[in-house]
Amino acid sequence: MTQEITLRRPDDWHLHLRDGAMLQGVLPETARHFARAIIMPNLVPPVVTGAQAAQYRDRILAALPEGASFQPLMTLYLTESTDAEDVAAAHASGLVKAVKLYPAGATTNSHGGVHDVDKVMPVLEKMAQIGLPLCVHGEVTDPQVDIFDREAVFIDTVLDPLRRRLPSLRVVMEHITTQDGADYARDGGPNLGATITTHHLIINRNHMLVGGIKPHYYCLPVAKREKHRLALRAAATSGAGRYFLGTDSAPHVDALKEHACGCAGCFTATNTMALLAHVFEEDGALDRLEDFASLNGPAFYGLPANEACIRLVKHDSPQHWPEKIFTEAGPVTVFNPGYPVHWSVEA
Ligand code: DOR
Ligand code: ZN
């Protein structure tokens, strides 16, 4: 029996589009289903100033397929020399919707990020004053801290002290991967939100490591043990306003994923909505998918929900999407959940 649901068009509150040939190749995958996305600034070189964000926005708009309606929501990459006045001006003009804090060395192209939060306090104080959200990659980089503990340690030693120091700062915990992250977001009050990726609702660390290493399941923060995946599922499917979809769809060409030192990132732009329908149906929460994918994010960012809708249909037979997207930069493997999915997005 076919089943279907209609949702307001979703937004992606955490997306990597890259630049040049990769941008050209992957942007249609997101623009097909999503109305807006928060665009990550970790290009090489990173998007640090308002002027750089304006240029990047124009390159994204120029790469859009004809007839597509998609709005990139730009972010700035926070560095220890970021100018608070430049940030404020980029926000006042409507260009920039958030600033991204990468602890230096935490992930792809983060070496220009923040070593010492004290050094960026003037920028954060300005952001708190003007209501501009800070998106945080929440992992410590201390080599002494085990990679599976880095999120929990970040919450205790960096995030919580920062939020106590500056309670009026609006913060988004990006791509939470642990029960600790879900609990901290739940208890954090109205100035705290959290994005959750599609892939962290589907895989745990066994999926990545048992029976051979699966480089296309390697991302950062790395997938954790099953109890954490279940905590994320409970959070996302609860409908609670502080959790919203940020796919962290992060394309890397296959040659750099299937590599002795493979890049972090799962590419889910193509099939995220079908996968989420599967996940929410499995948890008896299809009626809350719209909260997670289409309503909670705009509410946190103070933007209207989209007026247009998409239709998700469940078919009798498993649905298929391309195994790879062939960009001019090289092939990019689409995330494979490892089980049949009967849902698709219908035009
Ligand atoms: O898996 C990831 N890939 N996590 C990140 O934080 C960055 C991203 C990327 O840019 O490739
Ligand atoms: Zn990311």
Short mmCIF file of C-alpha atoms and ligand atoms in Angstrom, two decimals:
data_model
loop_
_atom_site.label_atom_id
_atom_site.label_comp_id
_atom_site.label_asym_id
_atom_site.label_seq_id
_atom_site.Cartn_x
_atom_site.Cartn_y
_atom_site.Cartn_z
CA MET A 1 0.00 0.00 0.00
CA THR A 2 1.40 3.41 -0.84
CA GLN A 3 1.56 5.89 1.95
CA GLU A 4 2.44 9.54 1.67
CA ILE A 5 3.03 12.64 3.71
CA THR A 6 3.32 16.29 2.77
CA LEU A 7 5.70 18.59 4.60
CA ARG A 8 6.69 22.19 4.34
CA ARG A 9 9.85 22.32 2.26
CA PRO A 10 12.78 21.45 4.52
CA ASP A 11 15.94 23.46 5.18
CA ASP A 12 19.41 22.14 5.90
CA TRP A 13 20.95 23.94 8.87
CA HIS A 14 24.49 22.61 8.24
CA LEU A 15 25.77 22.00 4.73
CA HIS A 16 29.12 21.86 2.91
CA LEU A 17 28.90 22.94 -0.72
CA ARG A 18 32.64 23.52 -1.36
CA ASP A 19 33.53 25.62 -4.41
CA GLY A 20 34.28 25.40 -8.15
CA ALA A 21 33.61 22.07 -9.86
CA MET A 22 32.50 20.36 -6.64
CA LEU A 23 29.99 23.14 -5.89
CA GLN A 24 28.64 22.85 -9.41
CA GLY A 25 28.25 19.10 -9.05
CA VAL A 26 26.67 18.87 -5.60
CA LEU A 27 24.50 21.99 -5.37
CA PRO A 28 21.64 20.51 -7.49
CA GLU A 29 21.42 17.60 -5.03
CA THR A 30 20.52 19.96 -2.19
CA ALA A 31 18.52 22.51 -4.20
CA ARG A 32 16.18 19.75 -5.44
CA HIS A 33 14.58 19.26 -2.01
CA PHE A 34 15.75 22.03 0.30
CA ALA A 35 14.69 25.68 0.26
CA ARG A 36 17.59 27.06 2.30
CA ALA A 37 20.80 25.89 3.89
CA ILE A 38 23.34 27.23 6.34
CA ILE A 39 26.53 27.11 4.27
CA MET A 40 29.70 26.07 6.05
CA PRO A 41 32.66 28.42 5.54
CA ASN A 42 35.56 25.91 5.70
CA LEU A 43 36.78 26.52 2.16
CA VAL A 44 40.46 26.82 1.31
CA PRO A 45 41.04 29.65 2.16
CA PRO A 46 38.13 29.96 4.59
CA VAL A 47 35.28 32.47 4.37
CA VAL A 48 36.36 34.87 7.11
CA THR A 49 35.10 38.32 6.13
CA GLY A 50 31.74 39.69 5.06
CA ALA A 51 33.21 40.50 1.64
CA GLN A 52 34.34 36.88 1.19
CA ALA A 53 30.89 35.63 2.22
CA ALA A 54 29.22 37.92 -0.34
CA GLN A 55 31.50 36.61 -3.09
CA TYR A 56 30.91 32.99 -2.07
CA ARG A 57 27.12 33.57 -2.00
CA ASP A 58 27.33 34.93 -5.54
CA ARG A 59 29.29 31.87 -6.72
CA ILE A 60 26.64 29.61 -5.17
CA LEU A 61 23.80 31.53 -6.82
CA ALA A 62 25.63 31.39 -10.15
CA ALA A 63 25.98 27.59 -9.84
CA LEU A 64 22.25 27.01 -9.24
CA PRO A 65 20.44 25.02 -11.91
CA GLU A 66 17.96 27.05 -13.90
CA GLY A 67 14.60 27.38 -12.22
CA ALA A 68 15.88 26.21 -8.84
CA SER A 69 14.67 28.12 -5.84
CA PHE A 70 17.30 27.86 -3.15
CA GLN A 71 18.66 30.42 -0.74
CA PRO A 72 22.14 30.03 0.73
CA LEU A 73 22.36 31.34 4.30
CA MET A 74 25.94 32.43 4.72
CA THR A 75 28.27 31.97 7.69
CA LEU A 76 31.67 33.34 8.66
CA TYR A 77 34.62 31.26 9.83
CA LEU A 78 35.71 32.58 13.21
CA THR A 79 39.43 33.23 13.65
CA GLU A 80 41.39 34.85 16.44
CA SER A 81 41.74 37.94 14.26
CA THR A 82 38.09 38.23 13.17
CA ASP A 83 36.91 41.83 13.29
CA ALA A 84 33.73 42.21 15.39
CA GLU A 85 32.65 45.24 13.37
CA ASP A 86 32.92 43.36 10.08
CA VAL A 87 30.79 40.56 11.57
CA ALA A 88 28.19 43.04 12.78
CA ALA A 89 28.03 44.76 9.38
CA ALA A 90 27.65 41.41 7.55
CA HIS A 91 24.80 40.54 9.90
CA ALA A 92 23.12 43.96 9.64
CA SER A 93 23.07 43.72 5.84
CA GLY A 94 21.21 40.39 6.09
CA LEU A 95 24.05 38.50 4.40
CA VAL A 96 25.32 36.42 7.32
CA LYS A 97 23.09 34.26 9.52
CA ALA A 98 25.69 32.67 11.82
CA VAL A 99 29.38 32.49 12.70
CA LYS A 100 31.10 29.11 12.86
CA LEU A 101 33.57 28.22 15.58
CA TYR A 102 35.98 25.44 14.69
CA PRO A 103 38.42 24.51 17.43
CA ALA A 104 41.74 24.68 15.54
CA GLY A 105 42.55 21.24 14.14
CA ALA A 106 39.18 19.62 14.94
CA THR A 107 38.19 18.78 11.37
CA THR A 108 38.55 19.51 7.61
CA ASN A 109 40.23 22.89 7.04
CA SER A 110 39.95 23.96 10.65
CA HIS A 111 43.60 24.86 11.24
CA GLY A 112 42.74 28.57 10.99
CA GLY A 113 40.10 28.19 13.71
CA VAL A 114 40.17 29.04 17.39
CA HIS A 115 42.91 27.92 19.81
CA ASP A 116 41.85 30.09 22.71
CA VAL A 117 38.24 31.19 23.27
CA ASP A 118 39.47 34.18 25.29
CA LYS A 119 40.85 35.65 22.07
CA VAL A 120 37.44 35.69 20.38
CA MET A 121 35.42 37.00 23.33
CA PRO A 122 35.05 40.52 21.85
CA VAL A 123 33.46 39.00 18.72
CA LEU A 124 31.23 36.69 20.77
CA GLU A 125 30.13 39.60 22.98
CA LYS A 126 29.17 41.58 19.90
CA MET A 127 27.27 38.57 18.52
CA ALA A 128 25.37 38.18 21.81
CA GLN A 129 24.47 41.86 21.64
CA ILE A 130 23.11 41.69 18.07
CA GLY A 131 21.53 38.21 18.35
CA LEU A 132 23.76 36.50 15.79
CA PRO A 133 24.03 32.73 16.48
CA LEU A 134 27.33 30.92 16.98
CA CYS A 135 27.51 27.47 15.36
CA VAL A 136 29.97 25.30 17.23
CA HIS A 137 31.94 22.25 16.16
CA GLY A 138 31.89 20.70 19.63
CA GLU A 139 35.02 18.61 19.98
CA VAL A 140 38.21 19.24 21.93
CA THR A 141 41.43 18.67 20.03
CA ASP A 142 43.68 17.72 22.95
CA PRO A 143 45.60 14.64 21.73
CA GLN A 144 45.25 13.18 25.24
CA VAL A 145 41.47 12.97 24.87
CA ASP A 146 40.12 9.87 23.17
CA ILE A 147 38.29 10.67 19.92
CA PHE A 148 35.11 9.02 21.23
CA ASP A 149 35.11 11.32 24.30
CA ARG A 150 35.87 14.60 22.58
CA GLU A 151 32.29 15.86 22.41
CA ALA A 152 31.49 15.19 26.07
CA VAL A 153 34.76 16.79 27.18
CA PHE A 154 34.10 19.82 24.98
CA ILE A 155 30.71 20.36 26.60
CA ASP A 156 32.20 20.28 30.09
CA THR A 157 35.39 22.22 29.50
CA VAL A 158 34.58 24.69 26.71
CA LEU A 159 30.89 25.03 25.90
CA ASP A 160 29.36 25.14 29.35
CA PRO A 161 31.92 27.63 30.71
CA LEU A 162 31.41 29.82 27.63
CA ARG A 163 27.63 29.80 27.99
CA ARG A 164 27.88 30.66 31.68
CA ARG A 165 30.14 33.56 30.81
CA LEU A 166 27.87 34.81 28.02
CA PRO A 167 24.34 33.44 28.63
CA SER A 168 22.73 35.71 26.05
CA LEU A 169 24.82 34.24 23.19
CA ARG A 170 22.69 32.07 20.91
CA VAL A 171 24.54 28.82 20.26
CA VAL A 172 23.93 25.88 17.93
CA MET A 173 25.72 22.67 18.88
CA GLU A 174 26.47 21.35 15.41
CA HIS A 175 26.06 17.68 14.53
CA ILE A 176 25.70 16.29 18.04
CA THR A 177 26.68 12.63 18.24
CA THR A 178 26.20 11.63 21.86
CA GLN A 179 23.63 11.25 24.57
CA ASP A 180 25.66 13.90 26.44
CA GLY A 181 25.12 16.34 23.58
CA ALA A 182 21.41 15.58 23.31
CA ASP A 183 20.92 15.97 27.08
CA TYR A 184 22.91 19.20 27.26
CA ALA A 185 20.89 20.68 24.37
CA ARG A 186 17.62 19.57 25.96
CA ASP A 187 18.44 21.36 29.21
CA GLY A 188 20.05 24.43 27.71
CA GLY A 189 17.16 26.88 27.52
CA PRO A 190 15.96 28.94 24.57
CA ASN A 191 19.37 30.24 23.49
CA LEU A 192 20.66 26.75 22.73
CA GLY A 193 19.87 24.57 19.72
CA ALA A 194 21.43 21.45 18.22
CA THR A 195 21.63 20.07 14.73
CA ILE A 196 21.57 16.34 14.08
CA THR A 197 22.75 14.74 10.84
CA THR A 198 20.94 12.06 8.89
CA HIS A 199 23.84 9.64 9.04
CA HIS A 200 24.25 9.82 12.83
CA LEU A 201 20.62 8.64 13.11
CA ILE A 202 21.52 5.59 11.02
CA ILE A 203 25.04 4.39 11.78
CA ASN A 204 27.00 3.66 14.93
CA ARG A 205 30.72 2.97 15.11
CA ASN A 206 30.26 -0.73 14.42
CA HIS A 207 28.80 0.06 11.02
CA MET A 208 32.02 1.89 10.22
CA LEU A 209 34.50 -0.61 11.66
CA VAL A 210 33.12 -4.16 11.86
CA GLY A 211 33.79 -6.47 8.92
CA GLY A 212 36.22 -4.06 7.25
CA ILE A 213 36.67 -0.30 7.45
CA LYS A 214 33.99 1.68 5.59
CA PRO A 215 35.53 4.99 4.60
CA HIS A 216 32.21 6.43 3.44
CA TYR A 217 30.92 6.12 7.01
CA TYR A 218 33.86 8.09 8.41
CA CYS A 219 32.90 11.60 9.43
CA LEU A 220 33.58 14.02 12.26
CA PRO A 221 32.49 13.91 14.93
CA VAL A 222 32.92 10.19 14.42
CA ALA A 223 29.87 7.92 14.89
CA LYS A 224 29.66 6.67 18.48
CA ARG A 225 28.30 3.55 20.18
CA GLU A 226 24.71 2.39 19.73
CA LYS A 227 23.32 3.95 22.90
CA HIS A 228 24.30 7.36 21.54
CA ARG A 229 22.68 6.72 18.18
CA LEU A 230 19.48 5.77 20.00
CA ALA A 231 19.66 8.96 22.08
CA LEU A 232 19.96 11.01 18.89
CA ARG A 233 17.00 9.16 17.38
CA ALA A 234 14.92 9.90 20.47
CA ALA A 235 15.93 13.57 20.34
CA ALA A 236 15.27 14.06 16.62
CA THR A 237 11.96 12.21 16.60
CA SER A 238 10.72 13.91 19.80
CA GLY A 239 9.69 17.00 17.86
CA ALA A 240 11.34 19.13 20.58
CA GLY A 241 12.11 22.57 19.24
CA ARG A 242 15.79 22.64 20.03
CA TYR A 243 16.70 19.80 17.67
CA PHE A 244 16.76 20.38 13.94
CA LEU A 245 18.19 18.88 10.78
CA GLY A 246 21.71 19.81 9.75
CA THR A 247 22.85 17.13 7.34
CA ASP A 248 26.56 18.00 7.44
CA SER A 249 26.49 16.58 3.91
CA ALA A 250 30.21 16.88 3.20
CA PRO A 251 31.37 15.83 -0.26
CA HIS A 252 34.88 14.55 -0.86
CA VAL A 253 35.90 12.80 -4.06
CA ASP A 254 36.19 9.04 -3.73
CA ALA A 255 39.95 9.15 -4.25
CA LEU A 256 40.27 11.12 -1.00
CA LYS A 257 37.76 9.00 0.94
CA GLU A 258 39.19 5.65 -0.13
CA HIS A 259 42.67 6.64 0.92
CA ALA A 260 45.33 5.72 3.50
CA CYS A 261 44.41 8.94 5.32
CA GLY A 262 40.79 9.35 4.26
CA CYS A 263 38.85 12.59 4.57
CA ALA A 264 35.94 12.93 7.01
CA GLY A 265 32.46 13.42 5.63
CA CYS A 266 29.30 11.62 4.54
CA PHE A 267 27.51 12.84 1.43
CA THR A 268 23.77 12.69 2.13
CA ALA A 269 22.33 15.60 0.13
CA THR A 270 20.84 13.25 -2.46
CA ASN A 271 18.84 10.92 -0.23
CA THR A 272 18.45 12.64 3.13
CA MET A 273 14.70 13.20 2.97
CA ALA A 274 13.97 9.60 1.92
CA LEU A 275 16.24 8.30 4.69
CA LEU A 276 14.61 10.55 7.28
CA ALA A 277 11.15 9.35 6.26
CA HIS A 278 12.38 5.77 6.80
CA VAL A 279 13.88 6.62 10.21
CA PHE A 280 10.88 8.58 11.47
CA GLU A 281 8.45 5.92 10.25
CA GLU A 282 10.50 3.22 11.98
CA ASP A 283 10.21 5.19 15.23
CA GLY A 284 6.48 5.86 14.79
CA ALA A 285 7.16 9.57 14.44
CA LEU A 286 6.34 10.48 10.83
CA ASP A 287 4.08 13.21 12.13
CA ARG A 288 7.12 14.86 13.74
CA LEU A 289 9.40 14.84 10.70
CA GLU A 290 8.14 18.28 9.69
CA ASP A 291 9.15 19.71 13.08
CA PHE A 292 12.67 18.36 12.72
CA ALA A 293 13.27 19.11 9.05
CA SER A 294 11.10 22.15 8.33
CA LEU A 295 9.90 24.03 11.43
CA ASN A 296 12.34 23.93 14.37
CA GLY A 297 15.31 25.34 12.46
CA PRO A 298 13.57 28.45 11.12
CA ALA A 299 12.05 29.06 14.56
CA PHE A 300 15.51 28.99 16.17
CA TYR A 301 17.02 31.26 13.51
CA GLY A 302 14.04 33.64 13.63
CA LEU A 303 13.07 33.01 10.02
CA PRO A 304 9.66 32.10 8.59
CA ALA A 305 8.98 28.47 7.72
CA ASN A 306 8.82 27.78 3.98
CA GLU A 307 5.44 28.13 2.29
CA ALA A 308 6.03 25.52 -0.43
CA CYS A 309 5.70 21.80 0.33
CA ILE A 310 7.31 18.50 -0.64
CA ARG A 311 5.60 15.14 -0.82
CA LEU A 312 7.19 11.95 0.49
CA VAL A 313 5.80 8.71 -0.85
CA LYS A 314 6.33 5.18 0.43
CA HIS A 315 6.40 2.59 -2.35
CA ASP A 316 5.93 -1.16 -2.30
CA SER A 317 9.39 -1.68 -3.74
CA PRO A 318 12.73 -0.31 -2.54
CA GLN A 319 13.69 3.02 -4.07
CA HIS A 320 17.01 3.73 -5.72
CA TRP A 321 19.20 6.78 -6.09
CA PRO A 322 22.55 7.12 -7.84
CA GLU A 323 25.38 5.32 -6.11
CA LYS A 324 27.68 8.23 -7.02
CA ILE A 325 27.37 11.82 -8.19
CA PHE A 326 29.82 12.42 -11.01
CA THR A 327 31.23 15.92 -10.54
CA GLU A 328 33.93 17.53 -12.66
CA ALA A 329 36.15 17.24 -9.57
CA GLY A 330 35.61 13.47 -9.49
CA PRO A 331 32.99 10.97 -8.29
CA VAL A 332 31.36 11.41 -4.88
CA THR A 333 29.72 8.40 -3.24
CA VAL A 334 26.19 8.92 -1.96
CA PHE A 335 25.62 7.70 1.61
CA ASN A 336 24.26 4.15 1.64
CA PRO A 337 22.25 3.28 4.76
CA GLY A 338 22.88 -0.43 4.21
CA TYR A 339 19.19 -1.38 4.07
CA PRO A 340 16.35 -0.95 1.57
CA VAL A 341 14.43 2.32 1.71
CA HIS A 342 10.93 2.50 0.26
CA TRP A 343 10.49 6.27 0.44
CA SER A 344 11.11 8.89 -2.22
CA VAL A 345 10.48 12.59 -2.64
CA GLU A 346 7.94 13.19 -5.40
CA ALA A 347 7.88 16.35 -7.49
O1 DOR B 1 32.67 14.86 8.56
C1 DOR B 1 32.89 16.06 8.49
N1 DOR B 1 33.22 16.65 7.31
N2 DOR B 1 32.84 16.79 9.61
C2 DOR B 1 33.20 18.08 9.62
O2 DOR B 1 33.17 18.67 10.67
C3 DOR B 1 33.71 18.74 8.40
C4 DOR B 1 33.25 18.07 7.20
C5 DOR B 1 34.03 18.49 5.96
O3 DOR B 1 34.16 19.71 5.74
O4 DOR B 1 34.46 17.63 5.22
ZN ZN B 2 30.23 20.17 8.85
#
